[in-house]
Structure formats: C-alpha cells, structure tokens
Amino acid sequence: MAKYDYDLFVIGAGSGGVRAARLAAMSGARVAVAEEHRVGGTCVIRGCVPKKFMVYASEFAHHFKTAKSYGWTVEGARFDWTHFLEEKDKEIARLSGIYVRNLQNAGAELAHGKARLTDAHTVEVDKVGTKTADKILIATGGRPWMPKGLPGGEFAITSNEAFHLTELPTRIVIAGGGYIAVEFAGIFNGMGVDVTLVHRGPNVLRGFDDDVRSHVTEEMEKRGIRVILGTQHARIEKTETGLVSHFTDGHHCESDVVMFSLGREPYVEGLGLETAGVTLTDKGAVAVDAYSRTNVENIWAVGDVTDRINLTPVAIREGQAFAETVFYDRPTSFDHEMVASAVFSQPPIGSVGMTEADARKQYGKVDIYLARLKPMKYAFGGDERSLLKLVVDAATERVLGCHVVGPDAPEMIQMAAIAIKMGVTKTQWDSTCAVHPTLAEELVTMREKYTPLGLGQVA
C-alpha cells in the first residue's frame, strides 16, 4: 500500500505549477494540485494575458491618429469599456478552462481551496481535507505589494482590481515606476483617461538600460501622460469630487482612481512554510538551490515565489526543469542568464542581456552602438521616435546586450535573444543581411560607435 496519498502535491495552479504537475503526471506519478483562486495564476487571470488585451484595446486610439495621416476618415470612433470587459472575461474563462483540461488529461487531480503545510509531507486544503505527499512543490507566485500605514491607503487599488473596474475613470493617478505601472499608464492613456504617473525614483523602469528609461519617459510624455519623479504618496484624501493624492514634495493631484503599482512580493502568507521548516530569504521569498529545491529535502519551489526572475516563461521553464529532474531522472537546472524581457509600454520595449552601466562595471571598456530614428510608419505624421542599442565587449566583440524601443520591439527581441545567448560577436551580427524596409534592419546596420560627445545615428 502506498505510503502517501500522492507522489507530488503542487500548491498553486499558475504557469509554473501547472507545467510541473502535467509533466510529473505524464510520467505516471500520482499528482494533485491545489489552487485557491482560478486555475491559470497571475499570468492568465490577472496579469500578462488580460493586460495584453488591454494594451491592444488602448493602442487603437494611436492607430486612428496614424490612419488619419494616411488618408483614412475615422471620425466617430469611441471605446466601450463594458464591451471590452465582457470579451476579455470570456477569453480568460476559456484559457483557464484549457489549463484545467490539460491538468485533467494528464491525470492530475485538482483541488479548489487554500492549501497549507502542516508538516513536510502533509497538506491541509480548505473544504477538501488533509492529504499527504512524498514530494511537495510550492508555486504560489506573487501578489501586489501595498504600503502599510499610509493614511487613506485603503482608497487605492492595485493592478488586480484594475482589470475589473466597473467604469472607466476620467482621471487616474498611478504610483510606481516599474513595468506594470508604465504599462497601465499607457493603457489608460490610450483609452482616453487623464493619467498621472508618480514615482519616487529619478526615472522609471529601474534595472533597464538608462537610455531606454529616459527615451520611454519622453515618449510617454509626448502622448500626454504626466510623469512626476522624485516624490511619492504621503496620504490620500477622499473628497466629494474624487481622491486627492498628497505627495511628499508638497504637491497634490485629484483623480477618480489611485492605483498602486509598487512592486510585487512572494505569496508565502498562510502556507505553513515555517511549520514545515522551509527557509525564506531576507526578502521573504522561498530560498532554493539551482534545481529549485528548498532546505527541506522533499520540498521544491518554482516561479515568482522564489523571486529569481519574475517572468511567466521563467516559471514555466523552472517547473519543467523540476519535473525533468525529479520524475524523469534527468537532472536539469534552468539557466537564468540572458533571459529576454518585454515591456508592453507605448511604445513597447524589448531587452536582453546587460545594460551599458552593468557591462562597464563587469567588462571595463565596452563599445556602444545606438540609433534614434522616426519609424517609417509615422512618416506622414506624429513625432514618435524609436531607439535601438547594442552593448558590445570591446575586447572580444561579443554582444552583451540589445535594447529596442519602438513598434514590434518585443517581437524583435525574441530573435535577438537567440543569437546573444549563443555568444554572437558584433562581426557575426553585422554579417546578417538586413530585411528592408523594417525597423529591425537598424540592428544590423549600426556601424558607427556611439560616444558621449556624439549623438549616435539619428534619422
């Protein structure tokens, strides 16, 4: 008779947990997954997927302006927020259902309820009961961080609630400078909302290349987004006409909605990790080794709850590596180096590899190739500019980083990431024939090194 109810119990049915559970179940293992919300996790339910739909919806306002410059008549266009929400929710329900079916088809059992560990092999699930498992995987992801003790903070929402606003606000204040804040600023601006973005730092998008950060800020402001830097909320006051955000620099701003987008934190609350003896990092994430194993021999963790690289594709690859290692006897660790990322700001960003600042710290002398130009699409109207930048090790010519701001940048960066991951040199990069006429061709035609005294290539 089996010693445990399951060979594997997964807590969390997001992208990482579902991938791990499916692969483990397909090996013949007895697998169960517990999810306290909807199957699909942050990405499918309240993150990447619905956010991308919102980006698509909001971009049409800009497209209409461009269309007019090409001779199209577009008067009378208007946006129906309620219709959009209905269509978005139908698609999210469909995708969540696919996740459920995939789990079930693989042979995994699904338990709906909050799960917590009572010891290293026992899981208690609300409304389900107690189950035991030989191995346990924590894949609970993260959640929006909210400041504690801020006067009036209870009036603010997070990105979670932004997906379900019953009415589109006329004015919104977004606090934060990360990619979620920047993306939602573009979304609401495109939908006709008066947007103010407030960030305590000197520029948005900390961790991205400095040229990218300043360029995106300029482009956001061109589209009418008010960007206020170097300050943050001191308190929020509710009045008869809206919410008044009072900032630490003495200024204030009234809006209908205040949205906090101040980062995310690993979701470890109430999981019983301390009872099972699982160690957390100083930042509250589950501490794991290169194979996603915790300090407890039979417990692993993948995805945002480990706070390594908080991206959906990374969680999926970590979940797959876990299953390969534990259930297929193929020890596999995911390589977290040179992971490409995209910011669906407006204009969007694609980035892979090192920033100029980081490359200089590690390699000393680096060569920079940079171009700022007007995309061909806006030749008849508009003043949007794109930015393309390569960071190259001067000693070896190896391309260390590629950064693009402009139309289709996220699509471009996927292909660039392959070459950079393989260690491509600038000479090899330049040997690739350009595809004309495209924005991407600029990546392989930049020959002139950028210097602080010059402006790079300008078109």
mmCIF file of C-alpha atoms in Angstrom, residues 51 143-147 150 156-163 172-185 188 196-200 204-206 233 236 257-265:
data_model
loop_
_atom_site.group_PDB
_atom_site.id
_atom_site.type_symbol
_atom_site.label_atom_id
_atom_site.label_comp_id
_atom_site.label_asym_id
_atom_site.label_seq_id
_atom_site.Cartn_x
_atom_site.Cartn_y
_atom_site.Cartn_z
ATOM 1 C CA LYS A 51 -3.046 43.116 -19.646
ATOM 2 C CA ARG A 143 0.978 39.435 -5.301
ATOM 3 C CA PRO A 144 0.954 43.253 -5.451
ATOM 4 C CA TRP A 145 2.773 44.961 -2.605
ATOM 5 C CA MET A 146 0.866 47.676 -0.773
ATOM 6 C CA PRO A 147 2.366 50.217 1.644
ATOM 7 C CA LEU A 150 -0.330 55.095 4.617
ATOM 8 C CA ALA A 156 -6.237 52.832 -3.542
ATOM 9 C CA ILE A 157 -6.435 49.820 -5.842
ATOM 10 C CA THR A 158 -3.769 47.518 -7.287
ATOM 11 C CA SER A 159 -3.342 46.006 -10.738
ATOM 12 C CA ASN A 160 -5.590 43.140 -9.606
ATOM 13 C CA GLU A 161 -8.586 45.439 -9.294
ATOM 14 C CA ALA A 162 -7.681 47.444 -12.410
ATOM 15 C CA PHE A 163 -8.817 44.512 -14.548
ATOM 16 C CA ILE A 172 -6.183 58.164 -12.616
ATOM 17 C CA VAL A 173 -3.014 58.505 -10.562
ATOM 18 C CA ILE A 174 -0.651 55.533 -10.862
ATOM 19 C CA ALA A 175 2.028 55.222 -8.202
ATOM 20 C CA GLY A 176 5.114 53.303 -9.282
ATOM 21 C CA GLY A 177 7.811 53.190 -11.914
ATOM 22 C CA GLY A 178 8.114 49.505 -12.763
ATOM 23 C CA TYR A 179 6.912 47.815 -15.910
ATOM 24 C CA ILE A 180 3.387 47.222 -14.588
ATOM 25 C CA ALA A 181 2.940 50.894 -13.703
ATOM 26 C CA VAL A 182 4.349 52.041 -17.046
ATOM 27 C CA GLU A 183 2.187 49.583 -18.980
ATOM 28 C CA PHE A 184 -1.017 50.628 -17.223
ATOM 29 C CA ALA A 185 -0.154 54.287 -17.739
ATOM 30 C CA PHE A 188 -5.401 54.108 -19.543
ATOM 31 C CA THR A 196 -0.544 60.931 -13.877
ATOM 32 C CA LEU A 197 2.361 58.585 -13.138
ATOM 33 C CA VAL A 198 4.161 59.256 -9.843
ATOM 34 C CA HIS A 199 7.451 57.573 -8.992
ATOM 35 C CA ARG A 200 9.812 58.199 -6.084
ATOM 36 C CA VAL A 204 11.078 54.854 -14.408
ATOM 37 C CA LEU A 205 11.953 51.214 -15.137
ATOM 38 C CA ARG A 206 14.798 50.621 -12.701
ATOM 39 C CA HIS A 233 2.315 59.497 -1.671
ATOM 40 C CA ILE A 236 -4.786 60.025 0.107
ATOM 41 C CA VAL A 257 -8.854 56.314 -9.052
ATOM 42 C CA VAL A 258 -5.481 55.871 -7.367
ATOM 43 C CA MET A 259 -3.640 52.733 -8.396
ATOM 44 C CA PHE A 260 -0.583 51.480 -6.528
ATOM 45 C CA SER A 261 1.900 49.565 -8.640
ATOM 46 C CA LEU A 262 4.855 49.494 -6.277
ATOM 47 C CA GLY A 263 6.185 46.043 -6.999
ATOM 48 C CA ARG A 264 5.185 42.523 -6.089
ATOM 49 C CA GLU A 265 6.071 40.251 -3.206
#
